[in-house]
XYZ file of N, CA and C in Angstrom:
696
model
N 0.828 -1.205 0.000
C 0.000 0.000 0.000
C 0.860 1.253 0.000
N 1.517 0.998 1.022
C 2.588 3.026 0.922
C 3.319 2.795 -0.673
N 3.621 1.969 -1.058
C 4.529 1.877 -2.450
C 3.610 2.402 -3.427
N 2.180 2.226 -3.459
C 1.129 2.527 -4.250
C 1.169 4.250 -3.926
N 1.150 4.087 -3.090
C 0.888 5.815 -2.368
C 1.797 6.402 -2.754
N 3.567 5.975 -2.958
C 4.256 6.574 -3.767
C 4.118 6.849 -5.197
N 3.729 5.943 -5.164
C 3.543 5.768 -7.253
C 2.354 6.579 -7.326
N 1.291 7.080 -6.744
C 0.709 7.842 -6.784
C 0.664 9.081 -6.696
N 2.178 10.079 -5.853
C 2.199 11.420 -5.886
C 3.053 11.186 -7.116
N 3.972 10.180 -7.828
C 4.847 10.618 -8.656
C 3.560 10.905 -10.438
N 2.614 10.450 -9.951
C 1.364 10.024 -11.069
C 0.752 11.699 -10.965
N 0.467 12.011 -9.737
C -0.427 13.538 -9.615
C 0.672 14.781 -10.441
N 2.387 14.670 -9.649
C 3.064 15.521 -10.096
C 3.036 15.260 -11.684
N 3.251 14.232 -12.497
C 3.178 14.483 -13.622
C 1.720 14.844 -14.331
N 0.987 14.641 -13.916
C -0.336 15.570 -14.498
C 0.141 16.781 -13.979
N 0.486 17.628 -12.804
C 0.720 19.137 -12.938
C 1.922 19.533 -13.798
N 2.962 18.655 -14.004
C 3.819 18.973 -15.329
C 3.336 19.233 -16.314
N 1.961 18.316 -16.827
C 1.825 18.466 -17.925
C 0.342 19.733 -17.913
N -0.456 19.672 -16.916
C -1.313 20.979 -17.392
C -0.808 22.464 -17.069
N 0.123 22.203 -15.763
C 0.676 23.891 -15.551
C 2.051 24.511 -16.175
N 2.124 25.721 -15.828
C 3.270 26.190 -16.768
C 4.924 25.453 -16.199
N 5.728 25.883 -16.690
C 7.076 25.069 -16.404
C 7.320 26.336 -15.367
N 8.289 25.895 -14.690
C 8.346 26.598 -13.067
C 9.177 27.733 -12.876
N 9.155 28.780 -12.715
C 10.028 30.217 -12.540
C 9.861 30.453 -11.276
N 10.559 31.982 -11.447
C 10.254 32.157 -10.446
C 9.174 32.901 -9.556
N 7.840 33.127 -10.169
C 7.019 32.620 -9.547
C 6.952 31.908 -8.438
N 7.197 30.759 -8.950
C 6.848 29.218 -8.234
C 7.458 29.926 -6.974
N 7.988 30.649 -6.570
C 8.816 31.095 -5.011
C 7.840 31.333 -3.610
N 6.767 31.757 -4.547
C 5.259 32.321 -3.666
C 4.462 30.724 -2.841
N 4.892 29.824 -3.474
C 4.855 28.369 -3.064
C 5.678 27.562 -2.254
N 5.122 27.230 -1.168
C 6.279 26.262 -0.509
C 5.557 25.246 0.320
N 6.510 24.570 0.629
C 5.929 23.576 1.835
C 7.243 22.634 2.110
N 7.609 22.647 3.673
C 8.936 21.930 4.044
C 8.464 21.475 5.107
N 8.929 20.200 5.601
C 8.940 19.684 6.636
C 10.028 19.750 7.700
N 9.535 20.246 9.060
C 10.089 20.871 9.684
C 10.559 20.149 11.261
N 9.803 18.997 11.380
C 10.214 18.155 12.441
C 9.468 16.590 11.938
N 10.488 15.565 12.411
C 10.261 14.181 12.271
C 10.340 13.452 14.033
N 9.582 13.080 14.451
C 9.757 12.135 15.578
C 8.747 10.826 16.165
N 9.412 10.212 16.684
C 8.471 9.482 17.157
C 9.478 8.474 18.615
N 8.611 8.053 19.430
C 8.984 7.477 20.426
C 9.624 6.050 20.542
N 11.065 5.980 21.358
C 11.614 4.960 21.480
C 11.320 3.795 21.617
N 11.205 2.272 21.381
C 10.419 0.829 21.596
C 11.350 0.357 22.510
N 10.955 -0.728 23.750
C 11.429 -2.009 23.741
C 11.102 -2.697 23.765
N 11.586 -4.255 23.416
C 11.315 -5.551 23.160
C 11.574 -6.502 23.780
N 10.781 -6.946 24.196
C 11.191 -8.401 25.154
C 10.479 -9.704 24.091
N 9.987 -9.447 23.262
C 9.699 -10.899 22.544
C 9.740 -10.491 20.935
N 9.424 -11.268 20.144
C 9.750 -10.955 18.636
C 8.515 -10.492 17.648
N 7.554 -9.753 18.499
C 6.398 -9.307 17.613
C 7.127 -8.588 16.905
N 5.767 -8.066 15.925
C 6.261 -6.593 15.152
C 5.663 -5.649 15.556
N 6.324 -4.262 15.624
C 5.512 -3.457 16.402
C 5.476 -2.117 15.642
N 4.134 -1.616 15.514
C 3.695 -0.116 15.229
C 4.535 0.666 15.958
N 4.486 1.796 15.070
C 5.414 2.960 15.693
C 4.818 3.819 14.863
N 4.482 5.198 16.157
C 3.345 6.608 15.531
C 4.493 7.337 15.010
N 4.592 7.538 13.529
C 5.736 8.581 13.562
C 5.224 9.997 13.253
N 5.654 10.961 13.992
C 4.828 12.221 13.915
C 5.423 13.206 12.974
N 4.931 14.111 12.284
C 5.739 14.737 11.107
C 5.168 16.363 11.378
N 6.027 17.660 11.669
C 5.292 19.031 11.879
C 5.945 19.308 10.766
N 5.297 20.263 10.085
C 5.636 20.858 8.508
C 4.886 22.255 8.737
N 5.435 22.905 7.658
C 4.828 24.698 7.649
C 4.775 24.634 6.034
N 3.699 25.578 5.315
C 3.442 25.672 4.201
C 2.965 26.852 3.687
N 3.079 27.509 2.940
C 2.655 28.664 2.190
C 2.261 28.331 0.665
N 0.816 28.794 0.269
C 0.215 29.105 -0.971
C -0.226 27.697 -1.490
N -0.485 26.978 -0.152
C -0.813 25.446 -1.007
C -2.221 24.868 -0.952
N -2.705 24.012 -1.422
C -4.042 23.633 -1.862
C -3.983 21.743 -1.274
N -3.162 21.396 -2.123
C -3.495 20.192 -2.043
C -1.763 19.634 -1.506
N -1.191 18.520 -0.755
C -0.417 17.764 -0.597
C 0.096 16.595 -0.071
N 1.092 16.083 -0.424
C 1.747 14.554 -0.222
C 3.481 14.820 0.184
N 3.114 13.778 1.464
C 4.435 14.005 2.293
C 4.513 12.178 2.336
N 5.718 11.730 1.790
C 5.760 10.134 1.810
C 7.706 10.297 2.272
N 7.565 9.807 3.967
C 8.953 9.656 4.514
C 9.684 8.056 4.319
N 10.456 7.717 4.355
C 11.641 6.931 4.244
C 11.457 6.213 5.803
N 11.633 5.439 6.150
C 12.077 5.162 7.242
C 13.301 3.932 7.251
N 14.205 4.103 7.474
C 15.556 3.118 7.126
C 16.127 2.507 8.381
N 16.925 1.743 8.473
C 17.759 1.233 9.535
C 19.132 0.893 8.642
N 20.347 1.760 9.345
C 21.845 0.840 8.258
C 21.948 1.582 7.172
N 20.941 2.549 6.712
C 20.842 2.933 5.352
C 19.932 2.003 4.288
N 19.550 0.963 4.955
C 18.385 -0.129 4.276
C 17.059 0.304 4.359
N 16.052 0.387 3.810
C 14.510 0.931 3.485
C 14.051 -0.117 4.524
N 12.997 0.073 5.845
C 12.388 -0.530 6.445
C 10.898 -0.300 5.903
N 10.138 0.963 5.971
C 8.913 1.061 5.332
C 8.775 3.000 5.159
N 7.226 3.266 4.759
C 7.259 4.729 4.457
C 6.423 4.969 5.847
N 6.170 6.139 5.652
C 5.593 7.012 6.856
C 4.653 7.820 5.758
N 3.571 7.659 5.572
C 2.816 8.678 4.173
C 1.938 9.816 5.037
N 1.753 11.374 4.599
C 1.010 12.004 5.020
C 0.607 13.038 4.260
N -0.813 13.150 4.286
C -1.220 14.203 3.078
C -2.488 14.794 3.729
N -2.713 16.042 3.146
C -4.046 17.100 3.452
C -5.054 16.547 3.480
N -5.933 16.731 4.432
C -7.526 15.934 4.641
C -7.229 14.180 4.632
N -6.273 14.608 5.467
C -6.301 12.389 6.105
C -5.152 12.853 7.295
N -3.981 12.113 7.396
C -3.491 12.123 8.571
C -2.321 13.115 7.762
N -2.828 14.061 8.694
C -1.544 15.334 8.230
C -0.367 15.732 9.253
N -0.919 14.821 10.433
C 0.370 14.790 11.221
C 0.801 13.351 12.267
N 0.526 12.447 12.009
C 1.053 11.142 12.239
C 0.366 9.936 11.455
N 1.399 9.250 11.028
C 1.012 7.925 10.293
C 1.420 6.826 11.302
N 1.188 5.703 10.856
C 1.238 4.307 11.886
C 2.395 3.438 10.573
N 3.701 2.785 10.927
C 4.043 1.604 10.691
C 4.461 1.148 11.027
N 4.827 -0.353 10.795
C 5.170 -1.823 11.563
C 6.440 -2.007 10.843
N 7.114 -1.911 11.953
C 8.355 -2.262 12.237
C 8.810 -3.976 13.181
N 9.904 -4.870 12.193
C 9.790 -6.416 12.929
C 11.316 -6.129 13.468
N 11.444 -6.139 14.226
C 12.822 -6.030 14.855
C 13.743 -7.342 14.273
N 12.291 -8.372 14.573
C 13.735 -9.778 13.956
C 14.002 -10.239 12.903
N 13.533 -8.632 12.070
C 13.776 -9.022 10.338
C 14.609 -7.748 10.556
N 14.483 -6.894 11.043
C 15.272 -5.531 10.153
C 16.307 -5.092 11.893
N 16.173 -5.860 12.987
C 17.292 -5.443 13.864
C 16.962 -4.561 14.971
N 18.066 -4.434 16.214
C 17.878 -3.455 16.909
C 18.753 -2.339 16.756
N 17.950 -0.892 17.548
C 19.373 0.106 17.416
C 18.535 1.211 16.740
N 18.947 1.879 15.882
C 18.765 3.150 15.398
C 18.291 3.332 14.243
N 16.576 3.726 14.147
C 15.705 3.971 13.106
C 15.845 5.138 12.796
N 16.332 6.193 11.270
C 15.807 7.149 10.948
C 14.466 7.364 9.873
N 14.106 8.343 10.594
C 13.234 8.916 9.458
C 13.797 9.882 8.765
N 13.028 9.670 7.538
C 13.408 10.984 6.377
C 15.058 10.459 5.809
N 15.169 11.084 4.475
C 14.270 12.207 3.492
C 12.949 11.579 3.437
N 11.774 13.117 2.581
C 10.692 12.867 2.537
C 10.851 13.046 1.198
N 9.599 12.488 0.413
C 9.478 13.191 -1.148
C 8.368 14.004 -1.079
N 8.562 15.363 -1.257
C 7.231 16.309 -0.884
C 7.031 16.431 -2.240
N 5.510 16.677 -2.842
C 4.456 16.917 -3.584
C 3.679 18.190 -3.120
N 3.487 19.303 -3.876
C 2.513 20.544 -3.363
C 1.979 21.020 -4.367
N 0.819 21.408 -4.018
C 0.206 22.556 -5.443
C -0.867 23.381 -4.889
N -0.793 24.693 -6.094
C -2.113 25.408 -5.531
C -3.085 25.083 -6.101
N -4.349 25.668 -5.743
C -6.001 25.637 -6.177
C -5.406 25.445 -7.696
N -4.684 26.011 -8.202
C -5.318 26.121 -9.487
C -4.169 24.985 -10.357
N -3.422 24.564 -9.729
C -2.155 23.501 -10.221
C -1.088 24.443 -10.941
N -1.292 26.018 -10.802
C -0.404 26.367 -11.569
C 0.818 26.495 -11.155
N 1.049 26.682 -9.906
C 2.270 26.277 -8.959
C 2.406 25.156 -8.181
N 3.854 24.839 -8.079
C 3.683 23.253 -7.169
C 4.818 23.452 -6.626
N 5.058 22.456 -5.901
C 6.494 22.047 -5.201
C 6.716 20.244 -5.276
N 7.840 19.678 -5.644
C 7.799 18.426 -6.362
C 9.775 18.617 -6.119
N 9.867 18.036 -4.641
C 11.364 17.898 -4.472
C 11.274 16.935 -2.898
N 12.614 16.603 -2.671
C 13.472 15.741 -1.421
C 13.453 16.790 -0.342
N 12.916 16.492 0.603
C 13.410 17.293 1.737
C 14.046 16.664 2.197
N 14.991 17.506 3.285
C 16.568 16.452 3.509
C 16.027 16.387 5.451
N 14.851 16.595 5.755
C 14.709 17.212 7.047
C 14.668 15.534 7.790
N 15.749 15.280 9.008
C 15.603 13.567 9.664
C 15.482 13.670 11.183
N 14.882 12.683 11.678
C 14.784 12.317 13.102
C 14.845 10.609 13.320
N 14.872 10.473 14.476
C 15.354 9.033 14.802
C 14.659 9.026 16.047
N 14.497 7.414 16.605
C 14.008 6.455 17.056
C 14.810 5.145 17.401
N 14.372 4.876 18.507
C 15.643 3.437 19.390
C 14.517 2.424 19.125
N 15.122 0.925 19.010
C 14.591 -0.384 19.107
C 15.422 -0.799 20.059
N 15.211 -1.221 21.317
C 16.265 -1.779 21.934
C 15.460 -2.886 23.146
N 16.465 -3.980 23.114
C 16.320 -4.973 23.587
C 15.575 -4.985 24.909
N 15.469 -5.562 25.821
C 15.584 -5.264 27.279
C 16.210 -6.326 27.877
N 17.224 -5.079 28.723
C 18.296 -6.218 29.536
C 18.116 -6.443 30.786
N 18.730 -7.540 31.482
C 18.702 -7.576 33.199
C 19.849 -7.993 33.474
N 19.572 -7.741 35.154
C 21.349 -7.791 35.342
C 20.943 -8.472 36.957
N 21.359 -9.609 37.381
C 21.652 -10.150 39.066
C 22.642 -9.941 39.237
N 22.912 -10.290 40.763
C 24.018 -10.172 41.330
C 24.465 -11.094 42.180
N 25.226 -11.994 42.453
C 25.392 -13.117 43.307
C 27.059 -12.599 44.209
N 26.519 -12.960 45.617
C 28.023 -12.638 46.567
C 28.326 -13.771 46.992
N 29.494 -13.563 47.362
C 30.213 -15.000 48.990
C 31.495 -14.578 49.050
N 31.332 -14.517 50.670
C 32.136 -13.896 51.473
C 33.185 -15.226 52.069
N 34.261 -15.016 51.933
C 35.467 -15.572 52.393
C 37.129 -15.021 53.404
N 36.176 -15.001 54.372
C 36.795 -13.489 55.819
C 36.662 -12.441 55.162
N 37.613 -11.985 54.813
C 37.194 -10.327 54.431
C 37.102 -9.653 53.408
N 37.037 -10.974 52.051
C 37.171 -10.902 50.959
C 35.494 -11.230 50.595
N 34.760 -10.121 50.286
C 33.684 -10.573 49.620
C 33.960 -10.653 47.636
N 33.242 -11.753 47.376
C 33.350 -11.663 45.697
C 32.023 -11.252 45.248
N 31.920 -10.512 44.634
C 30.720 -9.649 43.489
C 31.039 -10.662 42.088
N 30.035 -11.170 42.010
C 29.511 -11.513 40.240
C 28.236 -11.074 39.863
N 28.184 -10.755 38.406
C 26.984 -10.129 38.164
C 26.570 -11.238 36.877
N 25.484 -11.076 36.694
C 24.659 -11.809 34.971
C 24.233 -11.077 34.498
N 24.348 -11.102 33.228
C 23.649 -9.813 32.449
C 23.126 -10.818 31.031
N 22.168 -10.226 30.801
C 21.599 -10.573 29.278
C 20.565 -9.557 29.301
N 20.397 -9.945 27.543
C 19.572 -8.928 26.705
C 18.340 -9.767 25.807
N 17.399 -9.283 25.633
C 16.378 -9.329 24.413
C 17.119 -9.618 22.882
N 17.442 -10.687 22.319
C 17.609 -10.447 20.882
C 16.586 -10.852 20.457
N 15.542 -9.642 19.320
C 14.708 -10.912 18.441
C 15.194 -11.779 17.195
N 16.123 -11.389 16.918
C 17.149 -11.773 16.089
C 17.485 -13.417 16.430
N 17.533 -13.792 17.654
C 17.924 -15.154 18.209
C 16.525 -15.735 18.856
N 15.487 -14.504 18.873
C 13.808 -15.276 19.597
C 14.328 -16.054 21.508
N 14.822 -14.746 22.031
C 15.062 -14.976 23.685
C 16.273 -14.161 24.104
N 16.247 -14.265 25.315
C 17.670 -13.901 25.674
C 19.458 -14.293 25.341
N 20.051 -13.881 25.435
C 21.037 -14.159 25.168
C 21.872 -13.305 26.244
N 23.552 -13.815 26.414
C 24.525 -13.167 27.201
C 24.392 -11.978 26.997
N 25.061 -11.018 27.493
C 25.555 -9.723 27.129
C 26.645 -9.190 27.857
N 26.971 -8.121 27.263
C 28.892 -8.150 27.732
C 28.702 -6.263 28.009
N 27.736 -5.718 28.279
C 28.139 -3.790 29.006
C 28.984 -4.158 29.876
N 29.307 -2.558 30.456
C 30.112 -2.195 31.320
C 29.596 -2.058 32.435
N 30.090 -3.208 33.286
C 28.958 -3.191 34.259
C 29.625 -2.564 36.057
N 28.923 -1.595 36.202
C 28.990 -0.713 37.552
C 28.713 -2.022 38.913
N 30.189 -1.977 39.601
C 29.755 -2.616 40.709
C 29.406 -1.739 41.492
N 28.743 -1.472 42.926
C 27.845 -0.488 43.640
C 27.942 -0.923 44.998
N 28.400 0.167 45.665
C 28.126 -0.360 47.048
C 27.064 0.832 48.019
N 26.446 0.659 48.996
C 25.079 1.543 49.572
C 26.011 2.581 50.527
N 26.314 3.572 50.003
C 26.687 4.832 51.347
C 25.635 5.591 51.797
N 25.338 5.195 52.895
C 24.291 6.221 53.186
C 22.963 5.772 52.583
N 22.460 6.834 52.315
C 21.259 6.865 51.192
C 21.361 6.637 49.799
N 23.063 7.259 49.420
C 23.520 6.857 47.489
C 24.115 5.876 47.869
N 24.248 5.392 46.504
C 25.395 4.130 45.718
C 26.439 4.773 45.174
N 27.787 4.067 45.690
C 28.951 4.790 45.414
C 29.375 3.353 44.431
N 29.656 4.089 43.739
C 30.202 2.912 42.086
C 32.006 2.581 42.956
N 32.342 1.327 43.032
C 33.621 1.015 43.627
C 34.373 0.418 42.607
N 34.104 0.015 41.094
C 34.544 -0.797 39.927
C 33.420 -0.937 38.921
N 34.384 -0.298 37.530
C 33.544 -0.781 36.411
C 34.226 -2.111 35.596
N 33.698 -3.100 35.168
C 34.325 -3.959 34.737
C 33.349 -4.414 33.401
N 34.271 -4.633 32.181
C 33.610 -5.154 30.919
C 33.144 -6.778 31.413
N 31.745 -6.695 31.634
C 31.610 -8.270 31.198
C 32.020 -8.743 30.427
N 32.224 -10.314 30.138
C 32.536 -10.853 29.349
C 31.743 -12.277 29.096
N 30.805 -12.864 28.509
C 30.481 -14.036 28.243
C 28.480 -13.961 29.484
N 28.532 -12.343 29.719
C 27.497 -12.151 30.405
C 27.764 -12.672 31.897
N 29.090 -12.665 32.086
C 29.611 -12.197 33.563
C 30.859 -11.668 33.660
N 30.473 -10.769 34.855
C 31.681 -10.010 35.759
C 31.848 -10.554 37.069
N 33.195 -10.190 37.565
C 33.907 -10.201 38.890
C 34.221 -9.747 39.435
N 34.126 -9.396 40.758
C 34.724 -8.052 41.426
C 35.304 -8.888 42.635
N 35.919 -8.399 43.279
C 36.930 -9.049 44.612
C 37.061 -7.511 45.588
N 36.226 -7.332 46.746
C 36.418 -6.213 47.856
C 36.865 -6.683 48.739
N 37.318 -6.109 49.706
C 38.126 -6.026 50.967
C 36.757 -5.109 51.853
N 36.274 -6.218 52.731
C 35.265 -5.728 53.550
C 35.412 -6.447 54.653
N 35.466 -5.782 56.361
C 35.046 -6.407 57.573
C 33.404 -6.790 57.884
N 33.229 -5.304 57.889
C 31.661 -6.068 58.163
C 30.833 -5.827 56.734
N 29.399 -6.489 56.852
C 28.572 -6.492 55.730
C 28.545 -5.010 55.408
N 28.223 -5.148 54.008
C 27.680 -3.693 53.193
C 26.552 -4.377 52.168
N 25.966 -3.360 51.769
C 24.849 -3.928 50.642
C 25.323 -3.359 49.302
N 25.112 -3.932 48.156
C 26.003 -4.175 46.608
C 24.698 -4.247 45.597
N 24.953 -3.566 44.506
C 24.104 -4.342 43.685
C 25.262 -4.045 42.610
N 24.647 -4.313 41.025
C 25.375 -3.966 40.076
C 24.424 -3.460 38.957
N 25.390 -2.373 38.328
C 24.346 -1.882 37.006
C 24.875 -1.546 35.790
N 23.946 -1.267 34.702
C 24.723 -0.861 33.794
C 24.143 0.448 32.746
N 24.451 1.110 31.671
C 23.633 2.200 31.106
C 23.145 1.260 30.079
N 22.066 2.306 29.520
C 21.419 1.516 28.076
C 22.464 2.849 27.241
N 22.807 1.527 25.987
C 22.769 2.042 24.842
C 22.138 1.848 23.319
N 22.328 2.057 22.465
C 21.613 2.476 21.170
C 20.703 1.139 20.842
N 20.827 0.008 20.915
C 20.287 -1.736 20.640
C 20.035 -2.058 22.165
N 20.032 -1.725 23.293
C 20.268 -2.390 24.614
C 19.638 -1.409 26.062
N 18.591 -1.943 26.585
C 18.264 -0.741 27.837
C 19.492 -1.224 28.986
N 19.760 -0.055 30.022
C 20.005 -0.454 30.830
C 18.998 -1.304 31.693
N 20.382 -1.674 33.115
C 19.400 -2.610 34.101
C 20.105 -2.132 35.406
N 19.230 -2.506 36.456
C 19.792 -2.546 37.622
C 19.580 -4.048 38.590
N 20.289 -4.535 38.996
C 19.899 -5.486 39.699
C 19.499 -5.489 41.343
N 18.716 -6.209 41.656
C 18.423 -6.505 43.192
C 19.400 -6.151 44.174
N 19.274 -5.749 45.248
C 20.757 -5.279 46.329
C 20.615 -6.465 46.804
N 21.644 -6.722 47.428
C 22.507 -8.060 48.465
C 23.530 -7.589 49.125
N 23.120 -8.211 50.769
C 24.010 -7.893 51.725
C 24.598 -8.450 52.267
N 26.241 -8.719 51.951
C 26.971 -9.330 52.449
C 28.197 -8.995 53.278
């Protein structure tokens, strides 16, 4: 359907090629640009496909009728369009996005191909707007924490995994994971350590108990997590 919807403003602009005059400057008194692209971040814990509202604000002068058909890509690869035109949805469209066909991480929108004309078709606008915004797909991760104390040596290990729909479940994961110990009312970070194989290790020097958890940030494919405290 949006592919039809393309082939359809490229079908309208060539009927105004062919009944209105060829374009001067005139045509200047005409415009229409799109001026913001957004829509809200996803996460995924299983492998549906999921809608995403993408919202489009635009400003226009001297226009009658128009077609706004956005790009939406991942990688630089075409995922689907975003279509919006006068007297229907002129400021958010709906599409389905499958994470475990096209990935996690970083969706842009735009370029758009804008289409414009006035009442009378004698002016138009029929060009690329270069205007982009973006959108996260990202997994959802968790993170435990397991202790044991050996005199005054407590050991910190953490687990971490993530959402792939790509693999349909969890899998390891390897962030940088914040070991944490309770001062007071805050958490004072005492070691960051790269997981590896979806565990870390930490080794403290403690007399009496303290309480620990471990955490990590989200990035671009991946939320952060925090895990449960434990007092050892």
């Amino acid at each position: 359907m949006k592919l039809i919807r393309r082939a359809l403003i490229s079908a309208i602009a060539a009927i105004a090629l062919a009944v209105g005059p060829a374009v001067s400057a005139e045509a200047a008194s005409i415009s229409f640009d799109v001026t913001k692209l957004s829509a809200k971040s996803i996460v995924v814990s299983n492998s549906n496909c999921r809608n995403v509202d993408i919202n489009m604000s635009h400003k226009k002068s001297g226009v009658s009728d128009w077609y706004v058909d956005v790009d939406i890509t991942r990688q630089g690869g075409l995922v689907d369009y975003a279509f919006f035109q006068n007297g229907g949805n002129t400021k958010r469209d709906r599409v389905m996005v499958c994470p475990d066909w096209t990935g996690l991480g970083k969706y842009t929108m735009g370029p758009s191909e804008v289409w414009a004309n006035n009442s009378s078709y004698s002016k138009y606008v029929d060009r690329t707007d270069y205007t982009k915004g973006s959108f996260y797909i990202r997994g959802k991760a968790s993170a435990s924490l397991s202790t044991k104390r050996s005199g005054n040596t407590v050991t910190l290990t953490s687990s971490t995994k993530v959402y792939n729909p790509e693999q349909y479940g969890k899998v390891n994961y390897n962030p940088k994971v914040k070991f944490q110990v309770k001062s007071g009312s805050k958490w004072k970070t005492i070691k960051t350590v790269t997981a590896k194989k979806g565990k870390a290790t930490y080794k403290v020097k403690s007399k009496s108990k303290k309480t620990y958890r471990v955490t990590f940030s989200q990035v671009s494919w991946a939320t952060g997590a925090t895990s449960k405290s434990a007092k050892k």
